[in-house]
Short mmCIF file of C-alpha atoms in Angstrom, two decimals:
data_model
loop_
_atom_site.label_atom_id
_atom_site.label_comp_id
_atom_site.label_asym_id
_atom_site.label_seq_id
_atom_site.Cartn_x
_atom_site.Cartn_y
_atom_site.Cartn_z
CA MET A 1 -15.33 21.67 3.23
CA LYS A 2 -18.70 20.45 1.83
CA GLU A 3 -20.99 23.04 0.24
CA ASN A 4 -24.55 23.42 1.43
CA THR A 5 -25.69 23.43 -2.13
CA GLN A 6 -28.36 20.60 -2.37
CA LEU A 7 -27.29 17.78 -4.67
CA ASN A 8 -29.72 15.77 -6.55
CA ASN A 9 -28.34 12.28 -7.02
CA ALA A 10 -31.25 9.86 -6.91
CA ASN A 11 -31.19 6.96 -9.28
CA ASN A 12 -34.82 7.49 -10.35
CA PRO A 13 -34.92 10.22 -13.13
CA THR A 14 -38.07 11.66 -11.54
CA ASP A 15 -36.27 12.21 -8.35
CA ARG A 16 -32.98 13.35 -9.95
CA PHE A 17 -34.67 16.17 -11.75
CA GLN A 18 -37.14 17.09 -9.12
CA PHE A 19 -35.12 19.95 -7.84
CA SER A 20 -33.36 20.84 -11.13
CA LEU A 21 -33.38 24.49 -12.17
CA PRO A 22 -34.55 25.05 -15.85
CA PHE A 23 -31.58 26.14 -18.02
CA PHE A 24 -33.69 27.70 -20.82
CA GLU A 25 -35.84 30.62 -21.30
CA GLU A 26 -38.95 31.23 -23.53
CA PHE A 27 -39.98 34.46 -25.05
CA VAL A 28 -41.68 36.06 -27.89
CA ASN A 29 -39.46 37.51 -30.55
CA LYS A 30 -40.04 40.64 -32.56
CA LYS A 31 -41.90 38.68 -35.27
CA GLY A 32 -44.39 37.43 -32.61
CA LYS A 33 -42.95 34.01 -32.69
CA ASN A 34 -42.17 31.80 -29.57
CA GLU A 35 -38.47 31.18 -29.22
CA ILE A 36 -36.33 29.11 -26.77
CA ARG A 37 -32.96 30.51 -25.53
CA ILE A 38 -30.37 28.52 -23.56
CA SER A 39 -28.99 30.49 -20.58
CA ASN A 40 -25.32 29.75 -19.87
CA PRO A 41 -25.48 30.84 -16.29
CA LYS A 42 -28.58 28.71 -15.69
CA LEU A 43 -27.08 25.80 -17.65
CA ILE A 44 -24.18 25.76 -15.09
CA LEU A 45 -26.59 25.85 -12.15
CA PHE A 46 -28.58 23.01 -13.64
CA TRP A 47 -25.51 20.81 -13.92
CA GLU A 48 -24.39 21.69 -10.48
CA SER A 49 -27.79 20.85 -9.15
CA LEU A 50 -27.15 17.29 -10.43
CA GLY A 51 -23.90 17.08 -8.41
CA TYR A 52 -21.32 18.13 -11.06
CA ARG A 53 -18.30 19.95 -9.66
CA LYS A 54 -14.48 20.24 -10.41
CA VAL A 55 -11.47 19.12 -8.47
CA ILE A 56 -8.09 20.59 -8.85
CA ASP A 57 -5.40 17.88 -8.94
CA ASP A 58 -1.75 18.08 -7.49
CA ALA A 59 -0.47 19.41 -10.95
CA GLY A 60 -3.05 22.11 -11.06
CA ASN A 61 -5.40 20.61 -13.66
CA TYR A 62 -9.03 20.40 -13.15
CA ILE A 63 -10.87 17.12 -12.98
CA LEU A 64 -14.65 16.95 -13.76
CA VAL A 65 -16.55 14.98 -11.13
CA ASN A 66 -19.97 14.18 -9.95
CA ILE A 67 -21.07 13.96 -6.24
CA GLU A 68 -23.36 11.24 -5.05
CA ARG A 69 -24.95 10.99 -1.69
CA LYS A 70 -23.30 14.23 -0.67
CA THR A 71 -19.95 12.44 -0.19
CA ILE A 72 -19.05 10.00 -3.01
CA VAL A 73 -17.01 11.74 -5.74
CA ASN A 74 -16.64 10.10 -9.14
CA GLU A 75 -14.40 11.32 -11.96
CA VAL A 76 -16.63 11.65 -15.10
CA LYS A 77 -16.25 12.54 -18.74
CA ASP A 78 -17.76 15.64 -20.17
CA HIS A 79 -20.06 13.74 -22.53
CA LEU A 80 -22.26 12.86 -19.51
CA LEU A 81 -23.19 16.55 -19.32
CA ARG A 82 -24.84 16.32 -22.71
CA SER A 83 -26.58 13.07 -21.78
CA GLU A 84 -28.15 14.82 -18.76
CA ILE A 85 -29.74 17.46 -20.93
CA ARG A 86 -31.11 14.66 -23.13
CA GLU A 87 -32.56 12.93 -20.16
CA TYR A 88 -33.96 16.06 -18.70
CA THR A 89 -35.70 17.12 -21.90
CA ARG A 90 -37.28 13.64 -22.07
CA TYR A 91 -38.50 13.95 -18.51
CA ILE A 92 -40.15 17.31 -19.16
CA LYS A 93 -41.30 16.12 -22.53
CA ARG A 94 -39.65 19.10 -24.38
CA ALA A 95 -38.02 17.63 -27.53
CA ASP A 96 -37.95 21.27 -28.85
CA VAL A 97 -35.59 22.26 -26.02
CA TRP A 98 -33.23 19.36 -26.94
CA GLU A 99 -33.31 20.49 -30.50
CA VAL A 100 -32.24 23.92 -29.53
CA PHE A 101 -29.58 22.64 -27.37
CA LEU A 102 -27.99 20.59 -30.22
CA LYS A 103 -27.78 23.65 -32.40
CA SER A 104 -24.88 25.07 -30.41
CA GLU A 105 -21.96 23.66 -28.43
CA TYR A 106 -22.61 24.07 -24.72
CA VAL A 107 -20.36 21.31 -23.41
CA VAL A 108 -17.28 23.51 -23.45
CA LYS A 109 -14.25 24.13 -21.20
CA LYS A 110 -15.49 27.63 -20.02
CA HIS A 111 -18.58 25.97 -18.40
CA PHE A 112 -16.49 23.20 -16.72
CA GLU A 113 -14.16 25.72 -15.32
CA SER A 114 -17.14 27.65 -13.91
CA PHE A 115 -18.22 24.86 -11.66
CA HIS A 116 -17.69 25.09 -8.03
CA THR A 117 -14.42 23.56 -6.88
CA ILE A 118 -14.52 20.97 -3.98
CA ASP A 119 -11.68 20.34 -1.65
CA MET A 120 -10.79 16.64 -1.90
CA THR A 121 -8.71 16.71 1.35
CA ARG A 122 -10.25 13.60 2.79
CA ASN A 123 -11.14 12.35 6.16
CA THR A 124 -8.74 9.32 6.42
CA GLY A 125 -9.01 9.16 10.28
CA ASP A 126 -6.05 9.50 12.69
CA GLU A 127 -3.75 7.22 14.68
CA ASN A 128 -6.73 6.00 16.66
CA THR A 129 -9.43 5.94 14.09
CA GLY A 130 -9.71 4.35 10.47
CA TYR A 131 -12.38 4.27 7.85
CA LEU A 132 -13.39 1.65 5.24
CA TYR A 133 -15.88 2.22 2.57
CA TYR A 134 -18.51 -0.36 1.48
CA GLN A 135 -21.38 0.19 -0.98
CA ASN A 136 -24.01 0.56 1.76
CA VAL A 137 -21.98 2.05 4.56
CA ILE A 138 -18.92 3.66 5.90
CA LEU A 139 -17.37 1.86 8.76
CA LYS A 140 -15.44 3.93 11.57
CA ILE A 141 -13.08 1.76 13.24
CA THR A 142 -11.44 2.27 16.63
CA ALA A 143 -9.64 -0.04 19.11
CA ASP A 144 -12.92 -0.54 20.84
CA SER A 145 -15.69 -0.19 18.32
CA ILE A 146 -16.95 -0.56 14.81
CA GLU A 147 -19.44 2.17 14.00
CA PRO A 148 -21.46 2.32 10.70
CA ILE A 149 -22.02 5.76 9.15
CA GLU A 150 -24.33 6.61 6.33
CA TYR A 151 -22.56 8.37 3.36
CA GLU A 152 -24.88 11.27 3.75
CA ASN A 153 -23.66 11.75 7.31
CA PHE A 154 -19.83 11.42 6.75
CA GLN A 155 -17.75 14.45 7.20
CA GLY A 156 -15.43 14.50 4.19
CA PHE A 157 -15.38 13.17 0.62
CA VAL A 158 -14.69 9.74 -0.68
CA TRP A 159 -13.49 8.82 -4.21
CA GLY A 160 -15.89 6.37 -5.78
CA LYS A 161 -12.91 4.19 -6.69
CA GLU A 162 -12.14 3.80 -2.89
CA ILE A 163 -15.55 2.08 -2.33
CA ILE A 164 -15.52 -1.80 -1.97
CA LYS A 165 -17.94 -3.06 -4.49
CA ARG A 166 -20.04 -5.12 -2.08
CA ASP A 167 -22.31 -4.41 0.91
CA PHE A 168 -21.03 -4.91 4.51
CA ASN A 169 -23.05 -7.07 6.87
CA PHE A 170 -22.11 -7.66 10.49
CA SER A 171 -21.38 -11.27 11.48
CA GLU A 172 -20.36 -12.76 14.70
CA ASP A 173 -19.06 -15.94 13.04
CA ALA A 174 -15.45 -16.19 14.07
CA GLU A 175 -14.58 -18.88 11.54
CA CYS A 176 -13.06 -17.70 8.31
CA ILE A 177 -11.23 -19.51 5.52
CA PHE A 178 -8.74 -16.68 5.20
CA GLY A 179 -8.15 -16.73 8.97
CA GLU A 180 -7.31 -20.46 8.71
CA PHE A 181 -4.98 -19.71 5.84
CA LEU A 182 -3.14 -17.14 8.02
CA ARG A 183 -2.96 -19.64 10.92
CA ILE A 184 -1.05 -21.99 8.56
CA ILE A 185 1.07 -19.01 7.14
CA ALA A 186 1.98 -18.30 10.75
CA ASN A 187 2.89 -21.94 11.38
CA GLU A 188 0.18 -22.31 13.92
CA GLU A 189 2.25 -20.04 16.31
CA PRO A 190 -0.03 -17.69 18.27
CA ASN A 191 2.46 -14.94 18.55
CA ARG A 192 3.17 -15.11 14.69
CA LEU A 193 -0.51 -15.10 14.07
CA LYS A 194 -0.97 -11.97 16.17
CA SER A 195 1.88 -10.37 14.15
CA ILE A 196 0.39 -11.05 10.72
CA VAL A 197 -3.06 -9.92 11.89
CA SER A 198 -1.57 -6.74 13.17
CA ILE A 199 0.26 -6.30 9.71
CA ILE A 200 -2.82 -6.69 7.78
CA GLY A 201 -4.67 -4.19 10.17
CA TYR A 202 -1.85 -1.79 9.64
CA LEU A 203 -2.05 -1.87 5.98
CA LEU A 204 -5.77 -1.50 5.91
CA HIS A 205 -5.81 1.51 8.38
CA SER A 206 -6.71 4.50 6.31
CA PHE A 207 -4.43 6.80 8.12
CA LYS A 208 -0.64 7.18 7.32
CA ASP A 209 1.42 8.38 10.24
CA PRO A 210 4.51 10.10 8.70
CA SER A 211 6.33 9.54 12.04
CA PHE A 212 5.70 5.78 11.98
CA SER A 213 5.62 4.52 8.39
CA LYS A 214 6.93 1.07 7.59
CA SER A 215 7.00 -0.96 4.49
CA ILE A 216 5.82 -4.69 4.91
CA ILE A 217 7.95 -7.38 3.40
CA LEU A 218 6.63 -10.85 3.17
CA MET A 219 9.20 -13.55 2.34
CA ASP A 220 9.75 -17.28 2.67
CA SER A 221 11.14 -18.58 5.95
CA GLU A 222 13.48 -20.93 3.94
CA ILE A 223 15.68 -19.10 1.66
CA ASP A 224 18.96 -20.64 0.41
CA VAL A 225 21.12 -17.55 0.10
CA GLU A 226 24.33 -19.69 -0.45
CA PHE A 227 23.15 -21.30 -3.52
CA ASP A 228 20.96 -18.53 -4.64
CA GLU A 229 17.79 -20.56 -4.74
CA ALA A 230 14.35 -19.20 -4.33
CA ASN A 231 11.21 -21.38 -4.99
CA GLY A 232 8.18 -19.43 -3.72
CA GLY A 233 4.76 -20.78 -3.76
CA THR A 234 4.13 -20.16 -0.03
CA GLY A 235 0.99 -18.05 -0.34
CA LYS A 236 2.61 -14.63 0.14
CA SER A 237 0.99 -13.09 -2.83
CA LEU A 238 -2.48 -14.08 -1.59
CA ILE A 239 -2.15 -11.81 1.39
CA GLY A 240 -1.48 -8.93 -1.17
CA THR A 241 -4.57 -9.91 -3.22
CA ALA A 242 -6.56 -10.05 0.01
CA ILE A 243 -5.50 -6.55 0.92
CA GLY A 244 -6.65 -5.35 -2.51
CA GLN A 245 -10.14 -6.73 -1.87
CA ILE A 246 -10.57 -4.07 0.79
CA VAL A 247 -8.45 -0.96 -0.14
CA PRO A 248 -7.40 0.15 -3.66
CA SER A 249 -4.02 -1.08 -4.54
CA LEU A 250 -1.60 -0.48 -7.33
CA PHE A 251 -0.16 -3.88 -8.38
CA MET A 252 3.40 -3.80 -9.57
CA ASP A 253 4.83 -7.08 -11.01
CA GLY A 254 8.30 -7.46 -9.44
CA LYS A 255 9.59 -9.44 -12.37
CA TYR A 256 9.33 -6.33 -14.74
CA ILE A 257 10.39 -3.48 -12.40
CA LYS A 258 13.45 -1.57 -13.66
CA SER A 259 15.21 0.61 -11.28
CA GLN A 260 16.19 3.00 -14.06
CA ASP A 261 12.57 3.53 -15.23
CA LYS A 262 11.55 6.91 -14.03
CA PHE A 263 7.92 6.37 -14.99
CA LYS A 264 7.52 3.09 -12.98
CA LEU A 265 5.01 4.57 -10.66
CA SER A 266 3.16 6.58 -13.42
CA GLY A 267 0.05 4.41 -12.82
CA LEU A 268 -0.37 5.53 -9.29
CA GLN A 269 -3.65 7.44 -8.73
CA SER A 270 -5.01 9.52 -5.72
CA HIS A 271 -7.30 6.77 -4.53
CA HIS A 272 -4.53 4.12 -4.20
CA LYS A 273 -3.91 3.28 -0.63
CA ILE A 274 -1.32 0.39 -1.23
CA ILE A 275 1.46 -0.10 -3.71
CA PHE A 276 1.87 -3.86 -3.91
CA PHE A 277 5.36 -4.94 -5.28
CA ASP A 278 4.73 -8.51 -5.90
CA ASP A 279 7.63 -11.20 -6.32
CA VAL A 280 10.46 -8.69 -6.49
CA LYS A 281 13.80 -10.12 -7.78
CA LYS A 282 17.21 -10.46 -6.03
CA ASP A 283 18.39 -7.04 -7.53
CA PHE A 284 15.45 -5.06 -6.24
CA ASP A 285 16.74 -1.87 -4.66
CA PHE A 286 14.83 -1.25 -1.53
CA GLU A 287 16.60 1.97 -0.95
CA TRP A 288 14.71 3.76 -3.79
CA LEU A 289 11.50 3.26 -1.82
CA TYR A 290 12.86 5.38 1.16
CA PRO A 291 10.97 8.54 -0.08
CA ILE A 292 7.85 6.62 -0.68
CA ILE A 293 7.97 5.11 2.80
CA THR A 294 8.74 8.06 5.01
CA GLY A 295 8.81 11.10 2.72
CA ASP A 296 6.80 12.92 0.00
CA LEU A 297 6.27 10.82 -3.18
CA TYR A 298 7.51 12.40 -6.39
CA ILE A 299 5.79 10.74 -9.45
CA GLU A 300 6.82 11.46 -12.99
CA LYS A 301 4.20 10.72 -15.61
CA LYS A 302 4.60 10.56 -19.36
CA TYR A 303 3.52 13.66 -21.28
CA LYS A 304 2.30 15.22 -18.11
CA ASN A 305 3.70 17.40 -15.19
CA ALA A 306 5.32 15.53 -12.34
CA VAL A 307 3.17 15.26 -9.11
CA VAL A 308 4.16 15.45 -5.52
CA ILE A 309 2.01 13.39 -3.03
CA PRO A 310 2.61 14.59 0.67
CA SER A 311 3.82 11.86 2.91
CA LYS A 312 0.61 11.58 4.96
CA GLU A 313 -1.35 11.07 1.69
CA SER A 314 1.08 8.62 0.02
CA PRO A 315 0.32 4.88 -0.16
CA LYS A 316 1.73 2.34 2.15
CA VAL A 317 4.00 -0.28 0.67
CA LEU A 318 3.78 -4.04 0.47
CA ILE A 319 6.44 -6.26 -0.98
CA THR A 320 6.68 -10.03 -1.44
CA SER A 321 9.80 -11.68 -2.49
CA ASN A 322 11.55 -15.05 -2.59
CA TYR A 323 14.85 -13.27 -1.79
CA VAL A 324 16.19 -11.23 0.98
CA VAL A 325 15.21 -7.69 0.05
CA LYS A 326 18.40 -5.39 0.46
CA GLY A 327 18.68 -1.63 0.97
CA GLY A 328 21.30 0.63 2.20
CA GLY A 329 21.74 -1.16 5.54
CA GLY A 330 21.95 0.23 9.00
CA ASN A 331 19.14 2.04 10.99
CA ALA A 332 17.86 3.85 7.84
CA GLU A 333 16.85 0.54 6.31
CA ARG A 334 15.61 -1.11 9.60
CA ARG A 335 13.35 1.69 10.67
CA ARG A 336 11.48 1.52 7.26
CA LYS A 337 10.48 -2.05 7.29
CA VAL A 338 8.95 -5.04 9.05
CA GLU A 339 9.95 -8.34 7.57
CA TYR A 340 7.53 -11.31 8.00
CA GLU A 341 8.59 -14.83 7.18
CA VAL A 342 5.73 -17.15 6.03
CA SER A 343 5.62 -20.91 6.70
CA THR A 344 6.63 -23.20 3.78
CA TYR A 345 3.63 -25.49 4.31
CA PHE A 346 1.92 -24.47 0.96
CA LYS A 347 5.21 -25.06 -0.87
CA ASN A 348 6.21 -28.28 0.87
CA ILE A 349 2.89 -29.92 1.76
CA LEU A 350 -0.21 -28.65 -0.06
CA SER A 351 -0.98 -25.66 -2.16
CA PRO A 352 -3.88 -23.36 -1.05
CA LEU A 353 -6.10 -24.93 -3.69
CA GLU A 354 -5.33 -28.43 -2.47
CA GLU A 355 -5.68 -27.47 1.12
CA PHE A 356 -8.98 -25.62 0.93
CA GLY A 357 -10.52 -27.30 -2.20
CA HIS A 358 -11.31 -24.00 -3.89
CA ARG A 359 -9.77 -20.86 -5.41
CA PHE A 360 -9.58 -18.02 -3.04
CA PHE A 361 -12.06 -15.03 -3.73
CA ASP A 362 -13.20 -16.24 -7.14
CA ASP A 363 -15.02 -19.28 -5.67
CA TRP A 364 -16.36 -17.69 -2.47
CA ASP A 365 -20.10 -17.37 -1.87
CA LYS A 366 -21.73 -14.43 -0.25
CA GLU A 367 -21.45 -15.90 3.25
CA GLU A 368 -17.80 -16.44 3.05
CA TRP A 369 -17.30 -12.89 1.73
CA ILE A 370 -19.28 -11.58 4.83
CA LYS A 371 -17.02 -13.58 7.07
CA PHE A 372 -13.84 -12.37 5.26
CA ASP A 373 -14.90 -8.70 5.49
CA ASN A 374 -15.60 -9.07 9.24
CA PHE A 375 -12.29 -10.66 9.74
CA MET A 376 -10.47 -7.75 7.93
CA ILE A 377 -12.40 -5.12 9.78
CA LYS A 378 -11.40 -6.73 13.13
CA ALA A 379 -7.71 -6.92 11.93
CA VAL A 380 -7.89 -3.07 11.71
CA LYS A 381 -9.47 -2.96 15.18
CA TYR A 382 -6.73 -5.35 16.50
CA PHE A 383 -4.00 -3.15 15.00
CA LEU A 384 -5.47 0.11 16.54
CA LYS A 385 -5.52 -1.67 19.92
CA ASN A 386 -2.21 -3.50 20.03
CA GLY A 387 -0.09 -1.55 17.35
CA LEU A 388 2.09 -3.15 14.65
CA ILE A 389 3.57 -6.36 16.15
CA GLU A 390 7.04 -7.12 14.60
CA PRO A 391 7.71 -10.92 14.45
CA LYS A 392 10.77 -12.63 15.76
CA SER A 393 13.26 -13.50 13.07
CA ILE A 394 13.10 -17.20 12.00
CA ASN A 395 16.02 -17.21 9.40
CA ILE A 396 16.07 -13.72 7.97
CA ASP A 397 18.64 -12.24 10.41
CA PHE A 398 21.07 -15.02 9.85
CA ASN A 399 20.49 -15.02 6.04
CA ARG A 400 21.17 -11.28 5.99
CA LEU A 401 24.31 -11.99 8.04
CA LYS A 402 25.41 -14.49 5.29
CA ILE A 403 24.66 -11.88 2.45
CA GLU A 404 26.47 -8.96 4.16
CA THR A 405 29.47 -11.11 5.11
CA SER A 406 30.37 -14.58 3.83
CA PRO A 407 29.18 -18.05 4.94
CA ASP A 408 32.84 -19.04 4.89
CA PHE A 409 33.74 -16.17 7.11
CA ILE A 410 30.97 -17.04 9.57
CA ASP A 411 32.21 -20.64 9.71
CA PHE A 412 35.79 -19.23 10.24
CA MET A 413 34.70 -17.10 13.23
CA ASP A 414 32.60 -19.83 14.74
CA ASN A 415 35.58 -22.06 14.78
CA LEU A 416 37.71 -19.27 16.20
CA ILE A 417 35.51 -18.60 19.08
CA SER A 418 34.89 -22.30 19.87
CA GLU A 419 38.81 -22.99 19.69
CA PRO A 420 40.29 -19.56 20.65
CA SER A 421 43.60 -20.82 22.00
CA GLY A 422 45.67 -19.46 19.15
CA TYR A 423 44.30 -16.01 19.86
CA GLN A 424 44.11 -15.82 23.59
CA LYS A 425 45.99 -12.63 24.51
CA SER A 426 44.31 -12.01 27.80
CA SER A 427 44.12 -13.65 31.29
CA SER A 428 40.37 -13.90 31.10
CA PRO A 429 38.97 -16.75 29.09
CA ASP A 430 36.05 -14.49 27.99
CA ILE A 431 38.25 -11.95 26.36
CA LEU A 432 39.81 -12.56 23.01
CA ILE A 433 42.39 -9.99 21.72
CA ILE A 434 43.07 -10.61 18.05
CA ASP A 435 45.60 -9.09 15.74
CA LYS A 436 43.40 -8.35 12.78
CA ASN A 437 46.24 -8.71 10.20
CA ILE A 438 46.83 -12.28 11.54
CA LEU A 439 43.08 -13.01 11.40
CA PHE A 440 42.98 -11.56 7.89
CA GLN A 441 45.72 -13.85 6.79
CA ASP A 442 44.46 -17.01 8.64
CA PHE A 443 41.06 -16.55 6.90
CA LEU A 444 42.72 -16.18 3.42
CA ASN A 445 44.69 -19.38 4.08
CA THR A 446 41.50 -21.21 4.60
CA LYS A 447 39.93 -19.66 1.50
CA PRO A 448 42.67 -18.51 -0.96
CA ASN A 449 40.17 -17.94 -3.77
CA THR A 450 38.67 -15.12 -1.73
CA LYS A 451 41.99 -13.00 -1.61
CA GLU A 452 41.10 -10.73 -4.59
CA ARG A 453 37.64 -9.65 -3.45
CA ILE A 454 38.25 -8.84 0.16
CA SER A 455 40.52 -6.52 2.09
CA PRO A 456 41.26 -5.69 5.81
CA ILE A 457 38.60 -3.01 5.74
CA THR A 458 36.17 -5.79 4.45
CA ILE A 459 37.24 -7.93 7.39
CA LYS A 460 36.56 -5.08 9.83
CA LYS A 461 33.06 -4.68 8.54
CA TRP A 462 32.41 -8.49 8.61
CA ILE A 463 33.67 -8.60 12.36
CA ASP A 464 31.30 -5.73 13.14
CA ARG A 465 28.38 -7.51 11.59
CA TYR A 466 29.15 -10.88 13.10
CA CYS A 467 29.47 -9.38 16.54
CA GLU A 468 26.27 -7.52 16.12
CA TYR A 469 24.38 -10.62 15.12
CA TYR A 470 25.73 -12.63 18.05
CA GLN A 471 25.66 -9.65 20.43
CA ILE A 472 29.31 -9.81 21.12
CA PRO A 473 30.79 -6.71 22.69
CA HIS A 474 33.86 -5.76 20.75
CA ASN A 475 36.32 -2.97 20.29
CA HIS A 476 38.79 -2.09 17.52
CA TYR A 477 42.09 -0.31 18.58
CA LYS A 478 45.74 0.10 17.71
CA SER A 479 48.83 -0.67 19.65
CA ASN A 480 52.52 -0.63 18.87
CA GLY A 481 51.82 -0.35 15.15
CA SER A 482 49.35 -3.29 15.07
CA VAL A 483 45.60 -3.22 14.83
CA TYR A 484 43.49 -5.39 17.10
CA VAL A 485 40.01 -6.36 17.90
CA GLU A 486 38.95 -7.30 21.27
CA LEU A 487 35.89 -9.65 21.75
CA ASN A 488 34.00 -10.22 24.90
CA ILE A 489 32.66 -13.73 24.51
CA SER A 490 31.26 -14.16 28.06
CA ASN A 491 27.71 -14.57 26.78
CA ILE A 492 28.75 -17.31 24.38
CA ASN A 493 30.71 -19.16 27.01
CA LYS A 494 27.74 -19.41 29.30
#
């Protein structure tokens, strides 16, 4: 809740100190001389009249802050309190008061701890509303509208670090260089363009719904999993950089992430909305992100108490990779991520610099930034209206099948189903009843070098994954001491 205490935050010193309460008293001592005395209670009220407060963080420690425009909260250092006294005594032309102030130490812990505490529970919107913060205005975004709100009229507090360091200006110009970049990323396919726009809108939406929380994984549409080659250069990271131009993001270089490092997220701060894992490697363990995506986030910091961030306040996750990102598998993994495969145009044809003739962000003029901001705001609006649109797989599902089974086994099963005569145990041509021990031996005979690393249990798992991918109804059962799998290949025979 905001306090009713009037805050004096104008940039002009005359305005800033207009309503400030004097923190000193003047009196005549016993010797008949005029003296100045600093009043500790009045000093605290003086600083509070300039917007100084404290915030209690998740670890129970206090943070000294200053409030501007009744809403913007900035973390500050205690030396600023001393500077305020110096500026104020200059303003009232009382060097003698400044001299008295310097004779004792008044910038002390007991004064900070006496400041009013503000509740930094922020208004991040809800499933139907989002907020983005520019220097000149807050934007309230819904599925049907974009409404500007003055900071002085906003219900809630905003960390100064959340504010985009430029003004927002409305523009009806639909053309945007970044939008053209996304059309190329989407391979000029309308449905894939809708998907990536909704993904960007989802990441920028200030509200995090614990019941619907997905990580976003951007990867190349062409990944050679058999030869373990990954080239990159498709423009994935530019999307992450673009997100960071709108909301505060913690950048994590995927090349240097160590799964055993318990302090790897120690740089995360309360204003961060996105954790951007850029260019993660083949051995990146997606499973350790599960609590971040759908649960409370536990952060260990060096030489400090651990911090727990509730799920609804924790950042969303964006990952880019030149490899298939693997987790624990099954529904637990699927429900925590959306995978988007980007076109290889920028790798195979032209780089973004060659295509557009300039460097993104660094070389943009004011007009291009205005168009970019409007495009990104409309992406949030599009997401709120249409939801998170998951793209159809290009190669990722088949690549994951190769990783979770074996390319040789896939070829073996393809041949078996196309020429099933040796396994036909049913009167129906659409039903294959296969003795799994025979299938196991037949596969080993085709690839004898695989004998030591697979087992009948492995083959069963591979059959299940193969059938899941090709949507083949199947059933494992025992009969007369043998184990069988029954495959219904009617859909394939059509």
